[in-house]
Amino acid sequence: MFKFSTTVALVVATALPLAASAQTTSTTPAKLSVTASFSILADLTRAVGGDRVDVQTLVGADQDAHVFEPSPLDAKKLLQAKVLVSNGLGFEPWLGKLVKSVSYSGIQAVASKGVKPMEAEGDDHDHDHSHAHGAADPHAWQDPTNVITYVRNISAALSQADPTGAPVYQANSATYITQLRQFDTWAQAQFAALPEAKRRVITSHDAFGYFAKHYKLRFRAPQGISSEAEASAKDVAALVRQIKREKTKAVFFENMSNPKLITQLAAEAGVKVGPALYADALSAPGQPGATYLEMMRYNVNTLVAGMQQN
Ligand code: ZN
């Protein structure tokens, strides 16, 4: 007992001056609690929210949102949030159930709202499309001009939850949108420097439809728009023939996907697999794709280096 009360006394004694100084030096209210469905949205939300937000992530770095299964900890993260930021377009098939299970009543922001969805490619695939995707390709963030819409939607949701912070969110958004446009101009120039015949790539699953359309590249993948889908032997064999025929050297796997399939495919086609591209998740801190802009720059440099060998 004696030991216990000493500890309490110590805690009280050290906590008091802190509380007093916090009161006199700052009038900042508690941070706005936001939960983002996956790592890329968490980064965008931090870019818009800055110091005013505390962001939790459900699907973390190098993890695959297509096949995610929420844990009790994820339910807790959602319950604490005033704002939930999701991608939409069928990217998070597990989210609706999670929202319902905790009776989440906060603001729900769908970051892709207003983006023109692309139809998912791969109608020639004869494997079973059992995943809950519908016809839309969810990977809209791969086109940085779509991310301008994402940022505006996130800014609107944060402003709704925290009207006092609205001017800050607007200013941060403007700064970030400038960075997105600068990145886009740079990326256009990198790809434009490549002869058109070289602008083709093989990856694990169809995550780069928006990217390919925006930068006028050709991507093929053995798996469809969800990494959940099984690639059929027929699809893989066709892709191997195509790689051989076109002498494609730019073959990549993705940071959150199992590299087994693409490694096997590359071995059959007699080509070397390039480094991982960041598709549906950021990298861990300290790795080359720790923020959205870093991941996009890394992908462009990696893709250009690969396509130069085509
Ligand atoms: Zn994906």
Coordinates of N, CA, C and O in Angstrom, one line a residue, residues 191-310:
F191 N 8.0 9.9 -68.6 CA 7.5 8.9 -69.5 C 7.5 9.4 -71.0 O 7.8 8.6 -71.9
A192 N 7.4 10.7 -71.2 CA 7.5 11.3 -72.6 C 8.8 11.0 -73.2 O 9.0 10.9 -74.4
A193 N 9.9 10.9 -72.3 CA 11.2 10.7 -72.8 C 11.4 9.3 -73.3 O 12.4 9.0 -74.0
L194 N 10.5 8.4 -73.0 CA 10.6 7.0 -73.5 C 10.0 6.8 -74.8 O 8.9 7.3 -75.0
P195 N 10.6 6.1 -75.8 CA 9.9 5.7 -77.0 C 8.6 5.0 -76.7 O 8.5 4.2 -75.8
E196 N 7.5 5.3 -77.5 CA 6.2 4.7 -77.1 C 6.2 3.2 -77.0 O 5.5 2.6 -76.2
A197 N 7.0 2.5 -77.9 CA 7.0 1.1 -77.9 C 7.5 0.5 -76.6 O 7.3 -0.7 -76.3
K198 N 8.3 1.2 -75.9 CA 8.8 0.7 -74.6 C 7.9 0.9 -73.4 O 8.1 0.4 -72.4
R199 N 6.8 1.6 -73.6 CA 5.9 2.0 -72.5 C 5.0 0.9 -72.1 O 3.8 1.0 -72.2
R200 N 5.5 -0.3 -71.8 CA 4.6 -1.4 -71.3 C 5.3 -2.2 -70.2 O 6.5 -2.3 -70.0
V201 N 4.4 -2.6 -69.3 CA 4.8 -3.2 -68.0 C 3.9 -4.4 -67.6 O 2.7 -4.4 -68.0
I202 N 4.5 -5.3 -66.9 CA 3.7 -6.4 -66.3 C 3.8 -6.3 -64.8 O 4.8 -6.1 -64.2
T203 N 2.6 -6.4 -64.1 CA 2.6 -6.3 -62.6 C 1.6 -7.5 -62.1 O 1.0 -8.1 -62.9
S204 N 1.6 -7.6 -60.8 CA 0.8 -8.7 -60.2 C -0.7 -8.6 -60.4 O -1.3 -9.6 -60.9
H205 N -1.3 -7.5 -60.1 CA -2.7 -7.3 -60.3 C -3.0 -6.0 -60.8 O -2.2 -5.1 -60.9
D206 N -4.3 -5.8 -61.4 CA -4.6 -4.6 -62.1 C -4.8 -3.4 -61.2 O -5.9 -2.9 -61.1
A207 N -3.7 -2.9 -60.6 CA -3.8 -1.8 -59.7 C -3.5 -0.5 -60.4 O -3.6 0.6 -59.9
F208 N -3.0 -0.5 -61.7 CA -2.4 0.7 -62.3 C -3.2 1.1 -63.5 O -2.7 1.8 -64.4
G209 N -4.5 0.8 -63.5 CA -5.4 1.2 -64.7 C -5.4 2.7 -64.8 O -5.3 3.3 -65.9
Y210 N -5.6 3.4 -63.7 CA -5.7 4.9 -63.8 C -4.4 5.5 -64.1 O -4.3 6.5 -64.9
F211 N -3.3 4.9 -63.5 CA -2.0 5.4 -63.8 C -1.6 5.2 -65.3 O -1.1 6.1 -65.9
A212 N -1.9 4.0 -65.8 CA -1.6 3.7 -67.2 C -2.4 4.6 -68.2 O -1.8 5.1 -69.1
K213 N -3.6 4.9 -67.8 CA -4.5 5.7 -68.7 C -3.9 7.2 -68.7 O -3.7 7.8 -69.7
H214 N -3.6 7.7 -67.5 CA -3.1 9.0 -67.4 C -1.8 9.3 -68.0 O -1.6 10.3 -68.7
Y215 N -0.9 8.3 -67.9 CA 0.5 8.5 -68.5 C 0.7 7.7 -69.8 O 1.8 7.6 -70.3
K216 N -0.4 7.2 -70.3 CA -0.4 6.5 -71.6 C 0.6 5.4 -71.7 O 1.5 5.3 -72.5
L217 N 0.5 4.5 -70.7 CA 1.3 3.3 -70.7 C 0.4 2.0 -70.8 O -0.8 2.1 -70.7
R218 N 1.0 0.9 -71.1 CA 0.3 -0.4 -71.2 C 0.7 -1.3 -70.0 O 1.9 -1.6 -69.9
F219 N -0.3 -1.6 -69.2 CA 0.0 -2.5 -68.1 C -0.8 -3.8 -68.3 O -2.0 -3.8 -68.7
R220 N -0.2 -5.0 -68.0 CA -0.9 -6.2 -68.0 C -0.6 -6.9 -66.7 O 0.5 -6.8 -66.1
A221 N -1.6 -7.7 -66.2 CA -1.5 -8.3 -64.9 C -2.2 -9.7 -64.9 O -3.2 -9.8 -65.5
P222 N -1.6 -10.7 -64.3 CA -2.2 -12.0 -64.3 C -3.5 -12.0 -63.4 O -4.4 -12.8 -63.6
Q223 N -3.5 -11.2 -62.4 CA -4.7 -11.1 -61.5 C -5.5 -9.9 -61.9 O -5.0 -8.9 -62.4
G224 N -6.8 -9.9 -61.7 CA -7.7 -8.8 -62.0 C -7.5 -7.6 -61.1 O -6.5 -7.5 -60.4
I225 N -8.6 -6.8 -60.9 CA -8.5 -5.6 -60.1 C -8.4 -5.9 -58.6 O -8.1 -5.0 -57.8
S226 N -8.8 -7.1 -58.2 CA -8.6 -7.5 -56.8 C -7.5 -8.5 -56.7 O -7.6 -9.5 -57.4
S227 N -6.6 -8.3 -55.7 CA -5.6 -9.3 -55.5 C -6.2 -10.6 -54.9 O -5.5 -11.6 -54.8
E228 N -7.5 -10.5 -54.6 CA -8.2 -11.7 -54.0 C -8.4 -12.7 -55.1 O -8.5 -13.9 -54.8
A229 N -8.6 -12.2 -56.3 CA -8.9 -13.1 -57.4 C -7.8 -14.1 -57.8 O -6.6 -13.7 -57.7
E230 N -8.1 -15.3 -58.1 CA -7.1 -16.3 -58.5 C -6.8 -16.1 -60.0 O -7.7 -15.9 -60.8
A231 N -5.6 -16.1 -60.3 CA -5.2 -16.0 -61.8 C -5.4 -17.4 -62.3 O -4.9 -18.4 -61.7
S232 N -6.1 -17.5 -63.5 CA -6.2 -18.8 -64.0 C -4.9 -19.3 -64.8 O -4.2 -18.4 -65.3
A233 N -4.7 -20.6 -64.9 CA -3.6 -21.1 -65.6 C -3.6 -20.6 -67.1 O -2.5 -20.3 -67.6
K234 N -4.7 -20.5 -67.6 CA -4.9 -20.0 -69.0 C -4.4 -18.6 -69.1 O -3.7 -18.2 -70.1
D235 N -4.8 -17.7 -68.2 CA -4.4 -16.3 -68.2 C -2.9 -16.2 -68.1 O -2.2 -15.4 -68.8
V236 N -2.3 -17.0 -67.1 CA -0.9 -16.9 -66.9 C -0.1 -17.4 -68.1 O 0.8 -16.7 -68.6
A237 N -0.6 -18.5 -68.8 CA 0.1 -19.0 -70.0 C 0.0 -17.9 -71.1 O 1.0 -17.7 -71.8
A238 N -1.1 -17.3 -71.2 CA -1.3 -16.2 -72.3 C -0.3 -15.1 -72.0 O 0.3 -14.5 -73.0
L239 N -0.2 -14.7 -70.8 CA 0.7 -13.6 -70.4 C 2.2 -14.0 -70.6 O 3.0 -13.1 -71.1
V240 N 2.5 -15.2 -70.3 CA 3.9 -15.7 -70.6 C 4.2 -15.6 -72.1 O 5.3 -15.1 -72.5
R241 N 3.3 -16.0 -72.9 CA 3.5 -15.9 -74.4 C 3.6 -14.5 -74.8 O 4.5 -14.2 -75.6
Q242 N 2.8 -13.6 -74.2 CA 2.9 -12.2 -74.6 C 4.2 -11.6 -74.2 O 4.8 -10.8 -75.0
I243 N 4.7 -11.9 -73.0 CA 6.0 -11.4 -72.6 C 7.1 -11.8 -73.5 O 8.0 -11.0 -73.9
K244 N 7.1 -13.1 -73.9 CA 8.1 -13.6 -74.8 C 8.0 -13.0 -76.2 O 9.0 -12.6 -76.7
R245 N 6.8 -12.9 -76.7 CA 6.5 -12.3 -78.0 C 7.0 -10.9 -78.1 O 7.7 -10.4 -79.0
E246 N 6.6 -10.1 -77.0 CA 6.9 -8.6 -77.1 C 8.3 -8.3 -76.4 O 8.7 -7.2 -76.4
K247 N 8.9 -9.4 -75.9 CA 10.2 -9.2 -75.2 C 10.1 -8.2 -74.1 O 11.0 -7.3 -74.0
T248 N 9.1 -8.3 -73.3 CA 8.9 -7.3 -72.2 C 9.9 -7.7 -71.1 O 10.0 -8.8 -70.6
K249 N 10.7 -6.7 -70.6 CA 11.6 -6.9 -69.5 C 11.1 -6.2 -68.2 O 11.6 -6.5 -67.1
A250 N 10.2 -5.3 -68.4 CA 9.6 -4.6 -67.2 C 8.6 -5.4 -66.5 O 7.4 -5.3 -66.8
V251 N 9.0 -6.3 -65.6 CA 8.1 -7.1 -64.9 C 8.2 -6.8 -63.4 O 9.3 -6.9 -62.8
F252 N 7.2 -6.5 -62.7 CA 7.3 -6.0 -61.3 C 6.3 -6.7 -60.4 O 5.2 -7.1 -60.9
F253 N 6.6 -6.9 -59.2 CA 5.5 -7.3 -58.2 C 5.2 -6.1 -57.4 O 5.6 -4.9 -57.6
E254 N 4.3 -6.2 -56.4 CA 3.7 -5.1 -55.7 C 4.0 -5.3 -54.2 O 4.0 -6.4 -53.7
N255 N 4.2 -4.2 -53.5 CA 4.6 -4.3 -52.1 C 3.7 -5.1 -51.2 O 4.1 -5.7 -50.2
M256 N 2.4 -5.0 -51.5 CA 1.5 -5.7 -50.5 C 1.0 -7.0 -51.1 O 0.1 -7.7 -50.4
S257 N 1.5 -7.5 -52.2 CA 1.0 -8.8 -52.8 C 2.1 -9.8 -52.6 O 3.3 -9.6 -52.5
N258 N 1.6 -11.1 -52.6 CA 2.5 -12.2 -52.6 C 3.3 -12.3 -53.9 O 2.6 -12.4 -54.9
P259 N 4.6 -12.2 -53.9 CA 5.4 -12.2 -55.1 C 5.4 -13.5 -55.8 O 6.0 -13.6 -56.9
K260 N 4.8 -14.6 -55.3 CA 5.0 -15.9 -55.8 C 4.6 -16.0 -57.3 O 5.3 -16.5 -58.1
L261 N 3.3 -15.6 -57.5 CA 2.8 -15.7 -58.9 C 3.6 -15.0 -59.9 O 3.9 -15.6 -61.0
I262 N 4.0 -13.8 -59.6 CA 4.7 -13.0 -60.6 C 6.2 -13.5 -60.8 O 6.7 -13.5 -61.9
T263 N 6.7 -14.1 -59.7 CA 8.1 -14.7 -59.8 C 8.0 -15.9 -60.7 O 8.9 -16.1 -61.6
Q264 N 7.0 -16.7 -60.5 CA 6.8 -17.9 -61.3 C 6.6 -17.6 -62.8 O 7.2 -18.2 -63.7
L265 N 5.8 -16.6 -63.0 CA 5.5 -16.1 -64.4 C 6.7 -15.6 -65.1 O 7.0 -16.0 -66.2
A266 N 7.5 -14.8 -64.3 CA 8.8 -14.3 -64.9 C 9.7 -15.4 -65.2 O 10.4 -15.4 -66.3
A267 N 9.8 -16.4 -64.3 CA 10.7 -17.6 -64.6 C 10.3 -18.3 -65.8 O 11.2 -18.7 -66.7
E268 N 9.0 -18.5 -66.0 CA 8.5 -19.2 -67.2 C 8.8 -18.4 -68.5 O 9.1 -19.0 -69.5
A269 N 8.7 -17.1 -68.3 CA 8.9 -16.3 -69.5 C 10.4 -16.0 -69.7 O 10.8 -15.4 -70.7
G270 N 11.2 -16.4 -68.8 CA 12.7 -16.2 -68.9 C 13.1 -14.7 -68.7 O 14.1 -14.3 -69.3
V271 N 12.4 -14.0 -67.8 CA 12.8 -12.6 -67.5 C 13.0 -12.4 -66.0 O 12.5 -13.2 -65.2
K272 N 13.7 -11.4 -65.7 CA 14.0 -11.1 -64.3 C 12.9 -10.2 -63.7 O 12.5 -9.2 -64.4
V273 N 12.5 -10.4 -62.5 CA 11.5 -9.6 -61.8 C 12.2 -8.3 -61.3 O 13.2 -8.4 -60.6
G274 N 11.6 -7.2 -61.5 CA 12.1 -5.9 -61.0 C 11.8 -5.7 -59.6 O 11.1 -6.6 -59.0
P275 N 12.1 -4.6 -59.0 CA 11.8 -4.3 -57.6 C 10.2 -4.1 -57.4 O 9.5 -4.0 -58.4
A276 N 9.8 -4.1 -56.2 CA 8.4 -4.0 -55.9 C 7.9 -2.6 -56.2 O 8.6 -1.6 -55.9
L277 N 6.7 -2.5 -56.8 CA 6.1 -1.2 -57.0 C 5.1 -1.0 -55.8 O 4.6 -1.9 -55.2
Y278 N 4.9 0.3 -55.4 CA 3.9 0.6 -54.4 C 2.6 0.8 -55.0 O 2.4 1.7 -55.7
A279 N 1.7 -0.2 -54.8 CA 0.4 -0.2 -55.5 C -0.7 0.3 -54.6 O -1.3 1.4 -54.8
D280 N -1.1 -0.6 -53.6 CA -2.3 -0.3 -52.8 C -1.9 0.0 -51.4 O -2.8 0.1 -50.5
A281 N -0.6 0.3 -51.1 CA -0.2 0.6 -49.7 C 1.1 1.3 -49.7 O 1.9 1.1 -50.6
L282 N 1.3 2.2 -48.7 CA 2.6 2.8 -48.6 C 3.6 1.8 -48.0 O 3.2 0.7 -47.6
S283 N 4.9 2.2 -48.0 CA 5.9 1.4 -47.4 C 5.9 1.7 -45.9 O 5.3 2.7 -45.5
A284 N 6.7 0.9 -45.1 CA 6.9 1.3 -43.8 C 7.8 2.6 -43.7 O 8.5 2.8 -44.7
P285 N 7.8 3.3 -42.6 CA 8.7 4.5 -42.5 C 10.1 4.1 -42.8 O 10.6 3.0 -42.4
G286 N 10.9 5.0 -43.5 CA 12.3 4.7 -43.7 C 12.5 4.0 -45.0 O 13.6 3.9 -45.6
Q287 N 11.4 3.4 -45.6 CA 11.5 2.7 -46.9 C 11.1 3.8 -48.0 O 10.6 4.8 -47.7
P288 N 11.3 3.5 -49.3 CA 11.2 4.5 -50.3 C 9.7 5.0 -50.6 O 9.6 6.0 -51.3
G289 N 8.7 4.3 -50.1 CA 7.3 4.8 -50.3 C 6.5 5.1 -49.1 O 5.4 4.7 -49.0
A290 N 7.1 5.9 -48.2 CA 6.5 6.1 -46.9 C 5.4 7.2 -46.9 O 4.6 7.3 -46.0
T291 N 5.4 8.0 -48.0 CA 4.3 8.9 -48.2 C 3.8 8.7 -49.6 O 4.4 8.1 -50.5
Y292 N 2.6 9.3 -49.9 CA 2.0 9.2 -51.2 C 2.9 9.7 -52.3 O 3.2 9.1 -53.3
L293 N 3.5 10.9 -52.1 CA 4.3 11.5 -53.1 C 5.6 10.8 -53.3 O 6.1 10.6 -54.4
E294 N 6.2 10.3 -52.2 CA 7.4 9.5 -52.3 C 7.1 8.2 -53.0 O 7.9 7.8 -53.9
M295 N 6.0 7.6 -52.7 CA 5.7 6.3 -53.4 C 5.5 6.5 -54.9 O 5.9 5.7 -55.7
M296 N 4.8 7.6 -55.3 CA 4.6 7.9 -56.7 C 5.9 8.2 -57.4 O 6.1 7.7 -58.5
R297 N 6.8 9.0 -56.8 CA 8.1 9.3 -57.4 C 8.9 8.0 -57.6 O 9.5 7.8 -58.6
Y298 N 8.9 7.2 -56.5 CA 9.6 5.9 -56.6 C 9.1 5.0 -57.7 O 9.9 4.4 -58.5
N299 N 7.8 4.9 -57.8 CA 7.2 4.1 -58.9 C 7.6 4.6 -60.3 O 7.9 3.8 -61.1
V300 N 7.5 5.9 -60.5 CA 7.9 6.5 -61.8 C 9.3 6.1 -62.1 O 9.6 5.6 -63.2
N301 N 10.2 6.4 -61.2 CA 11.7 6.1 -61.4 C 11.9 4.6 -61.7 O 12.6 4.2 -62.6
T302 N 11.2 3.7 -60.9 CA 11.4 2.3 -61.1 C 10.8 1.8 -62.4 O 11.4 1.0 -63.1
L303 N 9.6 2.3 -62.7 CA 9.0 1.9 -64.0 C 9.8 2.4 -65.2 O 10.0 1.6 -66.2
V304 N 10.3 3.6 -65.2 CA 11.1 4.1 -66.3 C 12.4 3.3 -66.5 O 12.7 2.9 -67.6
A305 N 13.1 3.0 -65.3 CA 14.3 2.1 -65.4 C 13.9 0.7 -66.0 O 14.7 0.2 -66.8
G306 N 12.8 0.2 -65.6 CA 12.4 -1.1 -66.2 C 12.0 -1.0 -67.6 O 12.4 -1.9 -68.4
M307 N 11.3 0.0 -68.0 CA 10.8 0.1 -69.4 C 11.9 0.4 -70.4 O 11.8 0.1 -71.5
Q308 N 13.0 1.1 -69.9 CA 14.1 1.3 -70.7 C 14.7 0.0 -71.2 O 15.4 0.0 -72.3
Q309 N 14.5 -1.1 -70.5 CA 15.1 -2.4 -70.9 C 14.2 -3.1 -71.9 O 14.6 -4.1 -72.4
N310 N 13.0 -2.6 -72.1 CA 12.1 -3.3 -73.0 C 12.6 -3.2 -74.5 O 13.3 -2.3 -74.8

